[in-house]
Structures are given as structure tokens and as C-alpha cells.
XYZ file of C-alpha atoms in Angstrom:
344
model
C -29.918 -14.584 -16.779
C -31.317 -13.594 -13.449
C -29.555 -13.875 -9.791
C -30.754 -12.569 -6.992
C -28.256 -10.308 -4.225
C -27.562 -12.616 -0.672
C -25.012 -10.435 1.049
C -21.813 -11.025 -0.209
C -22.773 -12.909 -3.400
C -25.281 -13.744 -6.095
C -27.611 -16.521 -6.393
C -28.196 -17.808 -10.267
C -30.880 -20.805 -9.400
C -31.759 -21.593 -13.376
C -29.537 -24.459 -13.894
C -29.529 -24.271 -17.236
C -28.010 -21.244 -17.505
C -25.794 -21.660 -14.441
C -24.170 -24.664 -15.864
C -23.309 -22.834 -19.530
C -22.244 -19.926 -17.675
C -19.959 -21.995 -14.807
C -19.021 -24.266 -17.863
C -18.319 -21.744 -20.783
C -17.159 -18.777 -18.666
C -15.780 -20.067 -15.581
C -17.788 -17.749 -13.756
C -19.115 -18.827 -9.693
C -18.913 -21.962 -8.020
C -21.659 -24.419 -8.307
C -24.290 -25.011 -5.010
C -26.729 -27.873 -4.179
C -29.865 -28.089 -6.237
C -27.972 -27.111 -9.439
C -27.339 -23.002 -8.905
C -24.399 -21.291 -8.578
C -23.290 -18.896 -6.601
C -21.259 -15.820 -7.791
C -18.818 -13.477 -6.016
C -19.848 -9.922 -5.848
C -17.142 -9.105 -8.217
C -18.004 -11.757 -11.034
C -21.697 -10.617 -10.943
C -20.853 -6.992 -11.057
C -18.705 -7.712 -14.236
C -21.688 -10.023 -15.749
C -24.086 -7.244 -14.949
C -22.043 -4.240 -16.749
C -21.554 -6.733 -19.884
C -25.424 -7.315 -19.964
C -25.568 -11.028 -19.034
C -27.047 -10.845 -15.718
C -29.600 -9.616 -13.900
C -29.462 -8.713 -10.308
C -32.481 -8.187 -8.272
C -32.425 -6.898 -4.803
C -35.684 -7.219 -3.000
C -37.226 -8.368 -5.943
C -36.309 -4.922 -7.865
C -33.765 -4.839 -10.746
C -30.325 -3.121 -9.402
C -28.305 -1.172 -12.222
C -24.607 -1.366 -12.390
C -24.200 1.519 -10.685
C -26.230 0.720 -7.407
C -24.165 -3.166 -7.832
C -20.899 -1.597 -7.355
C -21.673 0.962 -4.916
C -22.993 -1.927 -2.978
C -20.334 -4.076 -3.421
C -18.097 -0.592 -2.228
C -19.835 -0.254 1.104
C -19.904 -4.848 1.295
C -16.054 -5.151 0.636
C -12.866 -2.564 1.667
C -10.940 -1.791 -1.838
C -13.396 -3.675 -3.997
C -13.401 -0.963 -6.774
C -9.485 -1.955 -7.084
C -10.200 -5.358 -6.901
C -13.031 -5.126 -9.712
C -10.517 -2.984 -12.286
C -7.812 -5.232 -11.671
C -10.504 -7.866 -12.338
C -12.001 -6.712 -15.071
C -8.677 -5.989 -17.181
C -7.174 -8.816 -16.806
C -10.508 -11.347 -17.833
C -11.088 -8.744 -20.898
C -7.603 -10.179 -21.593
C -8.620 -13.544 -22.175
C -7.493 -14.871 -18.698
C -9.936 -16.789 -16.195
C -9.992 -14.827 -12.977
C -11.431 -16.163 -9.959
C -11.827 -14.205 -6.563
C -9.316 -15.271 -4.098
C -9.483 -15.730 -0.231
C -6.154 -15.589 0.250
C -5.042 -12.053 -1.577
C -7.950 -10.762 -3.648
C -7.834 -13.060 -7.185
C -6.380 -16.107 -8.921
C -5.522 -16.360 -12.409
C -4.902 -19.605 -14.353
C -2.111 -19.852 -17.575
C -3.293 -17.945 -20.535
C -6.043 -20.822 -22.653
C -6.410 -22.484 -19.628
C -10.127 -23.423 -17.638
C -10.704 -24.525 -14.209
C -11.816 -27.986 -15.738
C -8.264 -28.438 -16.865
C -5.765 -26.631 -15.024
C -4.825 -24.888 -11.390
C -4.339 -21.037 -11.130
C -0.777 -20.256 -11.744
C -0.444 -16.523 -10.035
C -2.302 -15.072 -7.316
C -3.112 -11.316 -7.311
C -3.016 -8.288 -4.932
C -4.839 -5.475 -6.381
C -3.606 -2.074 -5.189
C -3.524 1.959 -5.607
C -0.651 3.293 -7.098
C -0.482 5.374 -3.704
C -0.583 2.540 -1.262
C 2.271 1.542 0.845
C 3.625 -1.900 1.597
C 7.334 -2.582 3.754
C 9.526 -5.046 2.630
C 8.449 -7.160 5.250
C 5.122 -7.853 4.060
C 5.985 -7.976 0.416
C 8.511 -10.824 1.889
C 6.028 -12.773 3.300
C 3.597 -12.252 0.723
C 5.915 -13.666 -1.744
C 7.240 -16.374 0.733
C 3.827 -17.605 1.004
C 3.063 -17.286 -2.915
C 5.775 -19.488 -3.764
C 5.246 -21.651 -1.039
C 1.814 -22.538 -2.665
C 3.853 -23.178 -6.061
C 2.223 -20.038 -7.831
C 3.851 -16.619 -8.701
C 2.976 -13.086 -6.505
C 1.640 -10.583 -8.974
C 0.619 -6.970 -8.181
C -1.654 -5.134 -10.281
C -1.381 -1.559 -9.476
C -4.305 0.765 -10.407
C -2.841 4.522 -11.374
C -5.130 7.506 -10.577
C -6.198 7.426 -14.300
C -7.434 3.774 -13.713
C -4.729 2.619 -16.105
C -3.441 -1.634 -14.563
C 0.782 -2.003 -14.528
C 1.492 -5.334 -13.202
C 4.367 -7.083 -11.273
C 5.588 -10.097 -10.596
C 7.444 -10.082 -7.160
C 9.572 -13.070 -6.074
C 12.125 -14.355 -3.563
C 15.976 -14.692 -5.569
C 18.750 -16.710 -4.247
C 21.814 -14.994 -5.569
C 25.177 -16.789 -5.991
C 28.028 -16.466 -8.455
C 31.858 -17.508 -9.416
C 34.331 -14.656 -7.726
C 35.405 -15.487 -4.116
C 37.347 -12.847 -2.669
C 41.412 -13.798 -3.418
C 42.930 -14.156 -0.279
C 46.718 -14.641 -1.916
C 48.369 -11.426 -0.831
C 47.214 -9.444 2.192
C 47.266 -5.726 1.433
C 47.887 -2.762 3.147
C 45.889 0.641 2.598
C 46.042 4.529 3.852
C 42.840 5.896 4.643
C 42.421 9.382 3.326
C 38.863 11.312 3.837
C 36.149 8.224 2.758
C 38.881 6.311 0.430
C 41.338 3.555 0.916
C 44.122 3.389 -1.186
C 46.806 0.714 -2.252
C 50.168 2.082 -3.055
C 52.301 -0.518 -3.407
C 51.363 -3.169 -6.671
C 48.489 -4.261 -7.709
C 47.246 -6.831 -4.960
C 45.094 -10.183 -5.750
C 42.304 -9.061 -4.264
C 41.867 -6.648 -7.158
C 43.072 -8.920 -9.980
C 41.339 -12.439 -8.547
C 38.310 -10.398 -6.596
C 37.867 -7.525 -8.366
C 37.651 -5.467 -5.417
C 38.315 -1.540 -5.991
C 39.540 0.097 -8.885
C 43.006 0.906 -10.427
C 44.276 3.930 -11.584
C 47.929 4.668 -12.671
C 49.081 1.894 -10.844
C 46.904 2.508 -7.145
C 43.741 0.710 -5.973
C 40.913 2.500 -4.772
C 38.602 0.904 -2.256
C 35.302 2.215 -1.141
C 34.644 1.843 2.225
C 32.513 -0.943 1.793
C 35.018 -2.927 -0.054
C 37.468 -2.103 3.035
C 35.109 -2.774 5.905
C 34.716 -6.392 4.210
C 38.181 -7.135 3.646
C 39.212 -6.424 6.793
C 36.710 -8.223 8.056
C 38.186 -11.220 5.985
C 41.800 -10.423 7.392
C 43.175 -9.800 4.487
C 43.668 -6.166 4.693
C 45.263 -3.368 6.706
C 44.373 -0.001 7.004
C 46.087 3.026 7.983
C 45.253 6.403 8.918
C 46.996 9.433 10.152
C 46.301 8.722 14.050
C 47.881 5.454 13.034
C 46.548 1.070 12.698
C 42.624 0.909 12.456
C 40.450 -2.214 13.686
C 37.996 -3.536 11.721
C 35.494 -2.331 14.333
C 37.247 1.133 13.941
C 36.870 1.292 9.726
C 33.065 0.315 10.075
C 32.570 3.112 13.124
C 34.399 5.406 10.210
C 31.712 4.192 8.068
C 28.295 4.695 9.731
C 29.926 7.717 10.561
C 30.963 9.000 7.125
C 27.821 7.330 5.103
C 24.109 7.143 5.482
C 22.825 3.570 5.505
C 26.240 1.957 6.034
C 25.107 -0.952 7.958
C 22.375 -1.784 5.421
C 24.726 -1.551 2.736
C 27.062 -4.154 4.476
C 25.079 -6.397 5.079
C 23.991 -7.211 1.542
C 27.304 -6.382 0.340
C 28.707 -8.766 2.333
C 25.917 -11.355 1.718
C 26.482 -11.493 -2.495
C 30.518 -10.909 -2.281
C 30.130 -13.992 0.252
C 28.298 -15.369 -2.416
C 30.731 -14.934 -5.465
C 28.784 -12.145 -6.765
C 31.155 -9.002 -7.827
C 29.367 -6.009 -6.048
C 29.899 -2.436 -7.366
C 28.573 0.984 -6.644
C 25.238 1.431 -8.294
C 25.459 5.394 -8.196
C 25.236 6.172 -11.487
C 21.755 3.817 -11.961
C 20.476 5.263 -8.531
C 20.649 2.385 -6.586
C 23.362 1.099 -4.027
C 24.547 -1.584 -6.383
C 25.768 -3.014 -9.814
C 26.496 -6.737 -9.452
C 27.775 -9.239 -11.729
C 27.900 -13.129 -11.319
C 31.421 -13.367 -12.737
C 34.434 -11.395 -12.891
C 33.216 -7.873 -14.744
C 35.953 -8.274 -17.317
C 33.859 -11.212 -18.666
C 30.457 -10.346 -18.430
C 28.067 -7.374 -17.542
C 26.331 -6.606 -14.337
C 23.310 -8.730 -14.448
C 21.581 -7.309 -11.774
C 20.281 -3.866 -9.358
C 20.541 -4.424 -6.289
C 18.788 -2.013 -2.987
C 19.158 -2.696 0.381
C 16.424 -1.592 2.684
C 15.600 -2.359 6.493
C 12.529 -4.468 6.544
C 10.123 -1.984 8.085
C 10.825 0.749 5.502
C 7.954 1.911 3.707
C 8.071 1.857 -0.181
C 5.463 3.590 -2.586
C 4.884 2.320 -6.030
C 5.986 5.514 -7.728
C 10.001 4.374 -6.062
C 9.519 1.363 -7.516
C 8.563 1.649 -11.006
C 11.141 4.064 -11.713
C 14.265 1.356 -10.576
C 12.292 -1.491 -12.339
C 11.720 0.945 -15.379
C 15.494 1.977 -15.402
C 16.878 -1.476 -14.482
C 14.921 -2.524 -17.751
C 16.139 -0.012 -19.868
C 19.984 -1.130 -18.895
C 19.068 -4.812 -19.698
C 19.316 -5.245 -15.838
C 17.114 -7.423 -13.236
C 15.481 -4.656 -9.886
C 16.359 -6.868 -6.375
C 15.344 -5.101 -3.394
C 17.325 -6.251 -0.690
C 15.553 -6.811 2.983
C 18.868 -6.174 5.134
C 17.459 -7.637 8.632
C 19.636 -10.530 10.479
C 20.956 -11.229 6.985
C 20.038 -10.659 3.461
C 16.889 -11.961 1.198
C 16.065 -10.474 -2.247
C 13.066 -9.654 -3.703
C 12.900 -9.288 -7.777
C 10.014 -6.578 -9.018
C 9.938 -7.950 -12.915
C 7.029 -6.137 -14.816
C 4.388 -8.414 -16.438
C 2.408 -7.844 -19.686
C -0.669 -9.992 -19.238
């Protein structure tokens, strides 16, 4: 099937064979007078699989001059093209996208019969986004009614995939406001010395060992701001202001911390140090003597730069624990983003 090379695109006049191939493969979009007209990426992909034939100036181009044309034509259109190409060898129909850089509809699906259900961003392993613009990317994905997925290109030119979307959070554990508690500060640890306060045994706040409650400083900075805790230290009564200028002081990323720790306990979500998975947070929608942490949780200023190398390694491990990655953007308030990986 011949086309012939218009700038950005490729002219198939034969109608014949542009209505199979528009028909059968989903391939262009048709014009007046019966052609179709292909993106540079569609007729690239035709060409290396043999059924086209692209003439430039009336001479034949191979599939090597194609694509370094379409390089010089189109910023990032080799990533867009292996992205491209991977997931239509898949069995998926693919369509270039004006929005991000492709559309794919459900698995069996054709454009004669069905609407794309993700749109795609096509990116190097070593590009950076901020959570700001994977926020709005994924705000304006889902305000279209489809799903965000990334396909990420490694250096080997091997395609992971993601599926990034905007969580609500909520859950069943308010804070128990029945006694009000008073705690010693020693070093970056509250204690409770005297019983076993409600906030522990209704809110599960802090832990207890031989008979005293440990709070982090988190856990204290929030109760207090609750008034429903006192805290102590050897220069005597501290302020809620004071315990979170203790805070920022004694901790890196306090502030960002508390705010989404404030935001899910808030919530009736039961937040917990996520040390030992390296992220700030375990958190579990009920009480955790009655189910397991459900999700990862780590809370980053909107402008902060991540690389996709930080990110499959918490989705990776969150996986292997049976355990959902959010990101959280800590800005006025608190919004999560889930990073779930895809199989196509």
C-alpha cells in the first residue's frame, strides 16, 4: 500500500486499501475523496511491518530514514513509537493522542464500537515529573472519564507501565477523645505514665509497652492539636505551637509529614510509621488489631522532583507486602496519588 510523506503525516489516497486498513486495523483517520491520513507514528509502524510504502519526493523512504524523520518532525517521538509499538503488538488499538501522546481502547475493542479507555504518556526511565504535574495530569485524565497510564521506556528499551490516579482516603477510627492524657517529653518521645489512656485503646495512637504509651512526635503534635493531650518537658508545660517548633526542629520533613498525617487520622485512617517499608507511613482503614495496613503512604511538597527509578522501587515493595504506593502532595492540604503497575 503506498502513502506519500506531507509533513507531519501520511497520505494513503487508494481507497480501497485505505478503507480495509482504517476498517480492519484501525489505523489513520479517514479524509475527503476517500484517503486517509496517517500519523507519523502509525505509518512508521506500517512501514517496519511491510504494509506500507512511503515515498518522499516521489522516492521510496526505508524505515530507517521514516523514523529519523519523524525524530527531527516530533520531540520524544522514538519514546512515543516504542511505547506505541508494544502495546498494539499486544493486541490493543492505539491511536496518537493530542492531548498526552496516545489513546488506547479496552482490550477486543475497535473504534467502530467503543471509546479509548486510558490515555498514555510515554517517557524515559530518566525523566523527571513533580507531583504537581502528575496531579494535574491525572486530575485531567479522570476528568475525561479515562485512566492516566505511563509507559516508561528503560535504557534497554524494555516498556513498565503505570496507572496513576487521584485516591480519596477515609476509614472507621476517629481519634477517642474520652480521657485527656498527659505526657513527659524526653529527647524525640512522649510518654504516658499513668494507665493506658483511650486514645490508645479507641485511636490507636502510640504504642504500649509494660504498661507506658509511646507517642511519636507526630502522634503528639496532633493530639495536642485536638486538645486532648498535655505535654511536659523539663523547662516545664509545652504549647502546641511549642511541640511542633520541637518537631521541625528535631525531624526533617516534619511539616510535610503533618499535614498528611493529620489529613488520614482526620479521616479515620490509623497512621503508623512506615520506617521499616521506607516510606513515612503504614495506614490501615480500621483499628490495626482487626485488619492489616492496606496502604503506603509518602508525603512530598508539590514541586519536588521524582525520578522513575524512586518510584518503582516503593510500588515494587508496596506490592510485595500486599500493600497499595500513595504519594501524598502535602500543599494547602493533602491529595493522593496511587502508582499501581499495569500488565497490558
Amino acid at each position: 500500500m503506498p502513502g506519500t510523506l506531507k509533513e507531519n503525516s501520511v497520505i494513503v489516497t487508494d481507497q480501497k486499501e485505505s478503507s480495509q486498513i482504517y476498517n480492519k486495523g484501525n489505523f489513520g483517520y479517514p479524509v475527503s475523496g476517500g484517503g486517509l491520513e496517517l500519523d507519523l507514528i502509525e505509518a512508521t509502524f506500517l512501514l517496519e511491518s511491510g504494509r506500507l510504502v512511503v515515498l518522499r519526493e516521489n522516492e521510496e523512504m526505508t524505515f530507517e530514514s521514516l523514523f529519523a524523520y519523524s525524530s527531527s518532525a516530533s520531540e520524544g517521538f522514538d519514546i512515543r513509537y516504542m511505547v506505541y509499538k508494544d502495546i498494539k503488538q499486544r493486541g490493543f488499538v492505539v491511536k496518537p493522542e493530542s492531548d498526552l501522546d496516545l489513546s488506547v481502547l479496552p482490550r477486543g475493542r475497535m473504534l467502530s464500537n467503543s471509546r479509548p479507555k486510558y490515555l498514555v504518556k510515554a517517557v524515559s526511565e530518566r525523566t523527571a515529573f513533580n507531583m504537581d504535574t502528575f496531579m494535574e495530569l491525572a486530575e485531567a485524565t479522570g476528568s475525561k472519564g479515562k485512566e492516566l497510564l505511563y509507559g516508561i521506556v528503560d535504557e534497554e528499551g524494555d516498556m513498565t507501565y503505570y496507572i496513576v490516579s487521584k485516591r480519596e482516603l477515609s476509614g472507621s477510627t476517629a481519634p477517642d477523645c474520652g480521657n485527656r492524657a498527659e505526657g513527659k517529653l524526653i529527647k524525640d518521645r512522649v510518654f504516658v505514665f499513668d494507665g493506658t489512656p483511650s486514645m490508645h485503646t479507641g485511636g490507636a495512637f502510640g504504642k504500649m509497652t509494660d504498661g507506658v504509651l509511646q507517642l511519636s512526635l507526630i502522634e503528639t503534635c496532633y493530639l495536642m492539636s485536638k486538645g486532648i493531650m498535655d505535654v511536659i518537658s523539663e523547662n516545664g508545660n509545652m504549647s502546641a505551637d511549642g511541640m511542633m517548633e520541637f518537631g521541625r526542629a528535631a525531624q526533617d520533613e516534619f511539616d510535610l509529614r503533618f499535614k498528611a498525617f493529620s489529613d488520614m487520622r482526620d479521616n479515620g485512617l490509623v497512621v503508623k510509621t512506615g520506617f521499616k517499608y521506607g516510606t513515612h507511613f503504614r495506614v490501615y482503614e480500621k483499628h490495626p488489631d482487626s485488619c492489616h495496613a492496606r496502604f503506603l503512604v509518602h508525603s512530598v511538597d508539590g514541586s519536588r522532583t521524582l525520578m522513575w527509578p524512586e518510584i518503582s522501587r516503593a510500588v515494587r515493595l508496596a506490592h510485595g507486602v500486599k500493600k497499595e504506593m500513595l504519594f501524598c502532595r502535602a500543599k494547602d492540604g493533602a491529595e493522593y496519588l496511587e502508582f499501581k503497575r499495569f500488565r497490558p
